[in-house]
Each structure stands twice: as structure tokens, then as C-alpha cells.
PDB file of C-alpha atoms in Angstrom:
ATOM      1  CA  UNK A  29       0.000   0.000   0.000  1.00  0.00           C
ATOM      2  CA  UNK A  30       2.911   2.378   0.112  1.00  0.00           C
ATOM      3  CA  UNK A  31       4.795   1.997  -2.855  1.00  0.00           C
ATOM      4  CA  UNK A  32       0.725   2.377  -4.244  1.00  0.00           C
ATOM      5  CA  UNK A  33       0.640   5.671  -2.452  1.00  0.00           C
ATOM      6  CA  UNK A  34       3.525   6.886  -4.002  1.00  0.00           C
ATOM      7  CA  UNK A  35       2.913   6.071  -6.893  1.00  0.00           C
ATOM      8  CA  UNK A  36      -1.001   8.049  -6.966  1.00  0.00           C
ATOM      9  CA  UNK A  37       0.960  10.925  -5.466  1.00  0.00           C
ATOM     10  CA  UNK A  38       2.950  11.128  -8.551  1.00  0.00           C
ATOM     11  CA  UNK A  39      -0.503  10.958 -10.686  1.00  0.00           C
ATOM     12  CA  UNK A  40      -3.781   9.964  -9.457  1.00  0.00           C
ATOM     13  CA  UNK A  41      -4.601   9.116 -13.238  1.00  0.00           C
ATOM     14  CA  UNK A  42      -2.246   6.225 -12.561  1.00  0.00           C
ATOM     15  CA  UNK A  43      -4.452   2.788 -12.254  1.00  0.00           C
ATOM     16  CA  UNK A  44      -3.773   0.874  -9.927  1.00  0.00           C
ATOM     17  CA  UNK A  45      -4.589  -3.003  -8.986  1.00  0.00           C
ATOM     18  CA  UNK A  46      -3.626  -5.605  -6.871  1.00  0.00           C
ATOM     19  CA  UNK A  47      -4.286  -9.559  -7.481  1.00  0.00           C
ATOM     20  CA  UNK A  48      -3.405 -13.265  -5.315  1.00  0.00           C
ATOM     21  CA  UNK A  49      -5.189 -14.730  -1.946  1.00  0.00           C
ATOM     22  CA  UNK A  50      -6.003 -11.831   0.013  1.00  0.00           C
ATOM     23  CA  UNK A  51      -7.554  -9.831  -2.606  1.00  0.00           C
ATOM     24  CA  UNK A  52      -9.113 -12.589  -4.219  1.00  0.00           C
ATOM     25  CA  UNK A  53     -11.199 -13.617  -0.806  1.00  0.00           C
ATOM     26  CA  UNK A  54     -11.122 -10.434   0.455  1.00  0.00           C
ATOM     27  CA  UNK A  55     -11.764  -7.508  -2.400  1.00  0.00           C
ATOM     28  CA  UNK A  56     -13.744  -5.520  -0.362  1.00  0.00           C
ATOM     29  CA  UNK A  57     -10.993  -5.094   2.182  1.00  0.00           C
ATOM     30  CA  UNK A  58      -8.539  -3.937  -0.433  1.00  0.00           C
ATOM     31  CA  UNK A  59     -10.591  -1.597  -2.493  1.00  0.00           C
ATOM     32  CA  UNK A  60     -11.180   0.456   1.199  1.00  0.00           C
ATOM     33  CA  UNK A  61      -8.109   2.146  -0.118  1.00  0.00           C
ATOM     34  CA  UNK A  62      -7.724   5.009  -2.092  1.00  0.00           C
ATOM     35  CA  UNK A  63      -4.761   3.562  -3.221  1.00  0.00           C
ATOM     36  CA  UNK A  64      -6.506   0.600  -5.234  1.00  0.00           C
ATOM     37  CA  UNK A  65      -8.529   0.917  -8.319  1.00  0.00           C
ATOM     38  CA  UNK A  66      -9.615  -2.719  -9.048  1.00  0.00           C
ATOM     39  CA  UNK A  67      -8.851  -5.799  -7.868  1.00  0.00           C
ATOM     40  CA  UNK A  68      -7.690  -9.035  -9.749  1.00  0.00           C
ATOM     41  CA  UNK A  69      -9.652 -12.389  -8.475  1.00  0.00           C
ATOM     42  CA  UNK A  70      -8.325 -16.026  -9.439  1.00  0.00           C
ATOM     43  CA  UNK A  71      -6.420 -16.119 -12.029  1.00  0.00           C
ATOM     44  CA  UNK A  72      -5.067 -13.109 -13.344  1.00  0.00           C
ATOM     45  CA  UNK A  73      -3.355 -13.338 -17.059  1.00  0.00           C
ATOM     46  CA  UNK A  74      -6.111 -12.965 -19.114  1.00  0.00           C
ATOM     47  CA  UNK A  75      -7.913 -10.754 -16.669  1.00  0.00           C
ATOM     48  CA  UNK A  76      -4.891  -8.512 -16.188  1.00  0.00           C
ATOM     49  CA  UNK A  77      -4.033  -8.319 -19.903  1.00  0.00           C
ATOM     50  CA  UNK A  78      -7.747  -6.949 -20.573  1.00  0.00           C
ATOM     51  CA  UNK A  79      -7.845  -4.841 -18.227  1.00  0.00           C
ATOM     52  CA  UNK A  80      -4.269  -2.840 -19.777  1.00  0.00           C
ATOM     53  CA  UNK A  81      -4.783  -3.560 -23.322  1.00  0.00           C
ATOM     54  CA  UNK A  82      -8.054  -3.997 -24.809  1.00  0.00           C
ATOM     55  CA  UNK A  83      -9.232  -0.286 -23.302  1.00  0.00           C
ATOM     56  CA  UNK A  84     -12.805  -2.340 -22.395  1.00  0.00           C
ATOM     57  CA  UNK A  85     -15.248  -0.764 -19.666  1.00  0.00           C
ATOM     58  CA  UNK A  86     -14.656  -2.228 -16.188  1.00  0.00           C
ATOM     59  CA  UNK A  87     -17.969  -3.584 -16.319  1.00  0.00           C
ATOM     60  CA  UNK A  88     -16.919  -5.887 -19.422  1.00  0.00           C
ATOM     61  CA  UNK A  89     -14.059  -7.838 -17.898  1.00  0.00           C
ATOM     62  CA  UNK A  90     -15.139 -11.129 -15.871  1.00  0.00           C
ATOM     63  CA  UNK A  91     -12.856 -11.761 -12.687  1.00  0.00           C
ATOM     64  CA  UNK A  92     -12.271  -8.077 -11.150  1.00  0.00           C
ATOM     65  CA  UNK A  93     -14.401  -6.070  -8.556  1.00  0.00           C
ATOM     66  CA  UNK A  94     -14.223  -2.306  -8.346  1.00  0.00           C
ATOM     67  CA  UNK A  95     -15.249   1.165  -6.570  1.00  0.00           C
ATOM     68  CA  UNK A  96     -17.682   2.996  -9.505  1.00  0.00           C
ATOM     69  CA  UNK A  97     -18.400   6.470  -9.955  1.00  0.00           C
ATOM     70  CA  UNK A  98     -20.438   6.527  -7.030  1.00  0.00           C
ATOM     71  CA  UNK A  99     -17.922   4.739  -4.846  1.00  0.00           C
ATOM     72  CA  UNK A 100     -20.069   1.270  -4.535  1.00  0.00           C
ATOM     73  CA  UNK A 101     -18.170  -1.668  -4.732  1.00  0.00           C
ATOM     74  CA  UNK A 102     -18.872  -3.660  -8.130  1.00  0.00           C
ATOM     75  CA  UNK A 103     -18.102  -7.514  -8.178  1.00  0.00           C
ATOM     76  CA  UNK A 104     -17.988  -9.078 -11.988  1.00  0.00           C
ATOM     77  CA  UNK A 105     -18.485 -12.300 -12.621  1.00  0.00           C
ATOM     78  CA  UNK A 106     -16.048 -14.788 -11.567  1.00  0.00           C
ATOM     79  CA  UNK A 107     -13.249 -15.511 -14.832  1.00  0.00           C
ATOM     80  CA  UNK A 108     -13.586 -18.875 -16.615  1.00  0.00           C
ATOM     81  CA  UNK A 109     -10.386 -21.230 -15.668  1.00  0.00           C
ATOM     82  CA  UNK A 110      -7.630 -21.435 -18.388  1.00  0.00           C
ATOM     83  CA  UNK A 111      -8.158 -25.098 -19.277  1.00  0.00           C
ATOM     84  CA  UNK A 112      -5.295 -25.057 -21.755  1.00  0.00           C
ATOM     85  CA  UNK A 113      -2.102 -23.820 -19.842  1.00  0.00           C
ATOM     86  CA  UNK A 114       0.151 -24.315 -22.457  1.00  0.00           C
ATOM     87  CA  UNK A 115      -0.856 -21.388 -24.068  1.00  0.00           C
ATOM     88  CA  UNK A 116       0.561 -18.750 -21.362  1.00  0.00           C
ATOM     89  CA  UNK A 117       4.322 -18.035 -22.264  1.00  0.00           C
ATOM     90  CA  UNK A 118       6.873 -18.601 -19.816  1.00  0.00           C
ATOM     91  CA  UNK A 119       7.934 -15.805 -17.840  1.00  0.00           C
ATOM     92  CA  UNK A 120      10.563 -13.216 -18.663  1.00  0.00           C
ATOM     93  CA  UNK A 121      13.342 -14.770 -16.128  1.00  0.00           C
ATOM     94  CA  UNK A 122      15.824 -12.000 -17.824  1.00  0.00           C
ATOM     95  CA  UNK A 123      14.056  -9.352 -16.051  1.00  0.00           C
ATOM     96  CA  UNK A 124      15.346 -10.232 -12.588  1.00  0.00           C
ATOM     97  CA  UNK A 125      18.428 -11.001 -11.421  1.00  0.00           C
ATOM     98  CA  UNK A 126      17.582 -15.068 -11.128  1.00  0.00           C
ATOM     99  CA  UNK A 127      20.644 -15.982  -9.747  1.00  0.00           C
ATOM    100  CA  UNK A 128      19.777 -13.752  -6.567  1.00  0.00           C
ATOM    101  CA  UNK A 129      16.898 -16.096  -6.228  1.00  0.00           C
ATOM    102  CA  UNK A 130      15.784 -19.703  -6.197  1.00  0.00           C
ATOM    103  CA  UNK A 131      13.549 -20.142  -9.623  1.00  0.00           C
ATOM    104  CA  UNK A 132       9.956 -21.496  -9.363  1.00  0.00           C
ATOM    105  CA  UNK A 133       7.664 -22.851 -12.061  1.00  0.00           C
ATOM    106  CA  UNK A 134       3.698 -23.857 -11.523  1.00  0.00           C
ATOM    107  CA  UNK A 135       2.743 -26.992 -13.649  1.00  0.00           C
ATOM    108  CA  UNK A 136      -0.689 -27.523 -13.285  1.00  0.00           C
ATOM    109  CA  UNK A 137      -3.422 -24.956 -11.026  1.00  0.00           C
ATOM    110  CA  UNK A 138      -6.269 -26.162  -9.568  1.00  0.00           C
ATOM    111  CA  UNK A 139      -6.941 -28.992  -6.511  1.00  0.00           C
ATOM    112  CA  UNK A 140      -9.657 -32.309  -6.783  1.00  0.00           C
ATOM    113  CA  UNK A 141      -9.281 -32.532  -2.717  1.00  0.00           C
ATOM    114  CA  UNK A 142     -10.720 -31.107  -0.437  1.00  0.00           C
ATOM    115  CA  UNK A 143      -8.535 -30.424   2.714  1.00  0.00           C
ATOM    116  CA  UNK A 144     -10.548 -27.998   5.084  1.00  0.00           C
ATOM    117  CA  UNK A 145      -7.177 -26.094   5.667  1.00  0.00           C
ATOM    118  CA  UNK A 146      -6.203 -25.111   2.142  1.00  0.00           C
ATOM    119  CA  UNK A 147      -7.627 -22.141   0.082  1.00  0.00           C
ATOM    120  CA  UNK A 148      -6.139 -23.460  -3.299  1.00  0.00           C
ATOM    121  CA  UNK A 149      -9.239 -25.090  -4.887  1.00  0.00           C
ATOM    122  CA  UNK A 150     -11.036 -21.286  -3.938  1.00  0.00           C
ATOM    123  CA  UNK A 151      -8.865 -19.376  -5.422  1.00  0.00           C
ATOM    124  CA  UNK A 152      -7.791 -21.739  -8.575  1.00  0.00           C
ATOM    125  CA  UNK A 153     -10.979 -24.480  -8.745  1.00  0.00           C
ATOM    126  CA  UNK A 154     -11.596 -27.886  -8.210  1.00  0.00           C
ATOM    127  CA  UNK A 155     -10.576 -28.794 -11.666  1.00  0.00           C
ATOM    128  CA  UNK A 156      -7.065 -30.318 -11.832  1.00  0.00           C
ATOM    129  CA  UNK A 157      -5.526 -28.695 -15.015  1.00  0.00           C
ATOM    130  CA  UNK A 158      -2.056 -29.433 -16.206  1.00  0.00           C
ATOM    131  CA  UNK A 159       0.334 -27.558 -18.927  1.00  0.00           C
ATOM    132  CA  UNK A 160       1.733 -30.736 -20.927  1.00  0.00           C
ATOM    133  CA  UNK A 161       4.713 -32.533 -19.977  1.00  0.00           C
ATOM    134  CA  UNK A 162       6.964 -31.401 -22.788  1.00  0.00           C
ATOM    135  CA  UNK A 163       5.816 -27.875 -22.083  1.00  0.00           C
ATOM    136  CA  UNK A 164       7.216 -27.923 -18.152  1.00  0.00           C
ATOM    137  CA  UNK A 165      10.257 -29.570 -19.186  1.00  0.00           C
ATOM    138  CA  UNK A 166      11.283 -26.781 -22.315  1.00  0.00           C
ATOM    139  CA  UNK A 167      10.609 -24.102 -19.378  1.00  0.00           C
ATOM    140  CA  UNK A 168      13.199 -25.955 -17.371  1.00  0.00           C
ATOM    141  CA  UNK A 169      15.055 -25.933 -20.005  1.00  0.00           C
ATOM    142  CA  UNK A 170      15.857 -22.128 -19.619  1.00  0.00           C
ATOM    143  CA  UNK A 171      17.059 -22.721 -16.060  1.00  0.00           C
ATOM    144  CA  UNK A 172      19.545 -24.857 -17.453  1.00  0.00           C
ATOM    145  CA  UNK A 173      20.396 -22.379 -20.061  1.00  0.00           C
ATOM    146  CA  UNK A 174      20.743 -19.321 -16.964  1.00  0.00           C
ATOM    147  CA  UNK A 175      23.057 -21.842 -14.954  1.00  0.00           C
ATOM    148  CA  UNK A 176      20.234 -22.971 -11.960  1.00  0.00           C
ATOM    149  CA  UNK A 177      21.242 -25.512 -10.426  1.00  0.00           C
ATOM    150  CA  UNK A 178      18.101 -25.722  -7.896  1.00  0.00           C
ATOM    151  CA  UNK A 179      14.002 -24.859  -8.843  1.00  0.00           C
ATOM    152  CA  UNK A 180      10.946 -25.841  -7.030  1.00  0.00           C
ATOM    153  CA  UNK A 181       7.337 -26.582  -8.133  1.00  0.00           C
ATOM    154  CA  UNK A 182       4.822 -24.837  -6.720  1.00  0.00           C
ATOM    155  CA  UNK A 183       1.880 -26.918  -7.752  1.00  0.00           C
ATOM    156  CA  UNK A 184      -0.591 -26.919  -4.777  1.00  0.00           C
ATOM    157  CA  UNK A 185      -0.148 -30.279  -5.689  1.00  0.00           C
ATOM    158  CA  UNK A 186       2.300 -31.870  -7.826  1.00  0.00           C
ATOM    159  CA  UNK A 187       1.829 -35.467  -7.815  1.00  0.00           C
ATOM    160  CA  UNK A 188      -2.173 -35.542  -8.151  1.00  0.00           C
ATOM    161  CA  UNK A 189      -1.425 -37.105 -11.898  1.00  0.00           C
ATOM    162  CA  UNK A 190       1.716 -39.895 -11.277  1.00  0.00           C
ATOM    163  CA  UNK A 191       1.612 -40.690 -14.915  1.00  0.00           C
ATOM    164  CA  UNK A 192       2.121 -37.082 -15.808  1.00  0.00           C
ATOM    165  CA  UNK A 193       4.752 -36.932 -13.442  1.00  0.00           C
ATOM    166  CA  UNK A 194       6.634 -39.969 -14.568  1.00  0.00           C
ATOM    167  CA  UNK A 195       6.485 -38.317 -17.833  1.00  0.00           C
ATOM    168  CA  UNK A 196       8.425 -35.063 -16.747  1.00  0.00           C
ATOM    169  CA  UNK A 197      10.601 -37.161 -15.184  1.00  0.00           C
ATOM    170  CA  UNK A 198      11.717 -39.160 -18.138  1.00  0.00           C
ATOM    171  CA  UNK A 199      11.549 -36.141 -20.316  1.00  0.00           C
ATOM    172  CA  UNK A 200      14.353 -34.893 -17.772  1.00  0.00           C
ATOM    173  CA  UNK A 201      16.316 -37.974 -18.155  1.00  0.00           C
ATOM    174  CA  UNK A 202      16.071 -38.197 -21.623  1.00  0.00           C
ATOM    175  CA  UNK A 203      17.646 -34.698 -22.010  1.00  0.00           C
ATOM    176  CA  UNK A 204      20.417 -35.011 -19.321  1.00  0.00           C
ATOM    177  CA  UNK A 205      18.846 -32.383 -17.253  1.00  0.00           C
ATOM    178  CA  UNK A 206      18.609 -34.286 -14.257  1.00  0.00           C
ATOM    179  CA  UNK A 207      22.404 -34.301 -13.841  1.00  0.00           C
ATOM    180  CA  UNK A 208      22.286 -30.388 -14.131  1.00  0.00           C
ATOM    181  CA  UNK A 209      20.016 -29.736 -11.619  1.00  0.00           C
ATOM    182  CA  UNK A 210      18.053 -30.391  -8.438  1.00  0.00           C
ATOM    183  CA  UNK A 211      14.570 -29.744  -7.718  1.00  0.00           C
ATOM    184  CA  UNK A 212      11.463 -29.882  -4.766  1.00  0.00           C
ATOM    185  CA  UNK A 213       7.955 -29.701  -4.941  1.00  0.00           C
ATOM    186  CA  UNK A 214       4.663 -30.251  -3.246  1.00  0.00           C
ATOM    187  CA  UNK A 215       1.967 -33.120  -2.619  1.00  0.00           C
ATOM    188  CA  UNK A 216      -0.213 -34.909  -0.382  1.00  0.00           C
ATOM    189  CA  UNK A 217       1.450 -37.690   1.377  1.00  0.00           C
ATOM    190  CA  UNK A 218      -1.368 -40.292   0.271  1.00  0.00           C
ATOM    191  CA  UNK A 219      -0.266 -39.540  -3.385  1.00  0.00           C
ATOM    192  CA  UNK A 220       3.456 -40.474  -2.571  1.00  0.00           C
ATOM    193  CA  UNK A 221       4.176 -44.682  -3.431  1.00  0.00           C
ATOM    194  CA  UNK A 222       8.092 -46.126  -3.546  1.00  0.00           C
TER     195      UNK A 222
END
């Protein structure tokens, strides 16, 4: 909320958004602030990307909530899932300076349990959805290239499809990666077999 304040005091023309858990459960809470404009719920490519490029009316884009003229609080309807997520590109890595941090990818979004203490099937659905194995293993591909030698999954749950899995895993192999690097992830211990 600060670096938003600064930024409105250099031009309160400036929009402003915020997206992830908080917002998603809570909008309300965040759009209390002057600072905030709209507010980003579930999954935010698509969303985001309308909301900077195709210069639509608030009221058009599915997935945000908002203050409007008269200051009321507008919730639009929730965004569709991606169901194919092999058609996001990878994320500029040569933005940041990686090798200050350890790299992260997300393979699949979305949970089919329903543990009482996790928010993930709230925020990303119910439906497991998966980017292909090839496609996970070319993004890896670029850590290799930038010289990581450690990256973790953070799947809410990696394992929940063991033949995908062994897939990635052989993919790996078959490419020599798995000498070059080390990796971690995420699952439910039920899901875990020798």
C-alpha cells in the first residue's frame, strides 16, 4: 500500500490493482483504499491483460471487482479457468536477477481434494488442469540455459497425476537435465508410493 501511495501521489490518473489470496477472498478489504482501483480475483493473465490492453469498460471484464463512480463496490463475474495452460508463455526470467533467487515454475493450477485447511481449490478451482509434460520440461530448459542448479514446483499439488509426473521425469532424463540440476515440490502424502 505504500509503494501504491507513491505512486497516486505522482498521478492519481495512474491505475492501480492488486491480485493473489487476500484480494481474491477479500476484495472488499482492499478496495477500502484510495490507493486501489480494481482488484484481480483467481487467475489473473487474461484478466490482467484486458484490463491494460483492450481499453474495455470495467464492467466488461469477468474476474475483477471495483469502486464505480459513485464509490459502490462492483463484483464481476467470476473468470472462466484457463483449461489449456500451455498457451501462457513462460515468464521473462531475464528481467530479474535469477541468480539472486531460487527459480519457481507452476505446472498444473487447480486442486480435486478437499482439505478444510487449504484455500487453493477457492482461489484456482476444483478442476485439476495441467500444462503438458513437454511444455514444463522446455521451461526448465531455460534454467539450465541461466546456470540454476536448484528450482521448485509450486503446484498446490504436484503429484495428483503420477503418470504425468513420470512423464516429466523421463523427459528430464532423456535430455540429461537431471544431472544439471536439483529440484522440490509439493503433494499430499497419500499420493506419494516407492
Amino acid at each position: 500500500f505504500r509503494i501504491l501511495s507513491v505512486i497516486k501521489s505522482i498521478s492519481s490518473n495512474i491505475k492501480t490493482s492488486m491480485g493473489g489470496i487476500h484480494p481474491s477472498f477479500f476484495p472488499e478489504d482492499v478496495l477500502k483504499y484510495n490507493e486501489i482501483d480494481f482488484v484481480i480475483r483467481g487467475e489473473g493473465e487474461i484478466t490482467f491483460w484486458e484490463t491494460i490492453n483492450k481499453c474495455l469498460d470495467l464492467k466488461e471484464i469477468d474476474g475483477i471487482s471495483y469502486k464505480n463512480d459513485n464509490g459502490i463496490i462492483v463484483h464481476n463475474k467470476n473468470r472462466v479457468p484457463i483449461s489449456n495452460l500451455d498457451i501462457l508463455p513462460f515468464p521473462n526470467r531475464k528481467l530479474l536477477p535469477c541468480e539472486q533467487y531460487v527459480e519457481t515454475i507452476i505446472t498444473s493450477r487447480g486442486c480435486p481434494f478437499h482439505c478444510i485447511f487449504c484455500s487453493a481449490k477457492n482461489i484456482l478451482g476444483e478442476k485439476y488442469r495441467t500444462r503438458s509434460a513437454l511444455n514444463v520440461v522446455e521451461e526448465i530448459g531455460f534454467f539450465i540455459e541461466n546456470k540454476t542448479t536448484f528450482f521448485f514446483i509450486l503446484d498446490d499439488n504436484f503429484c495428483v497425476n503420477k503418470k504425468r509426473v513420470k512423464e516429466i521425469c523421463l523427459l528430464l532424463i532423456q535430455k540429461n537435465y537431471h544431472k544439471k540440476i536439483e529440484w522440490g515440490c509439493e503433494t499430499r502424502v497419500d499420493l506419494v508410493d516407492e
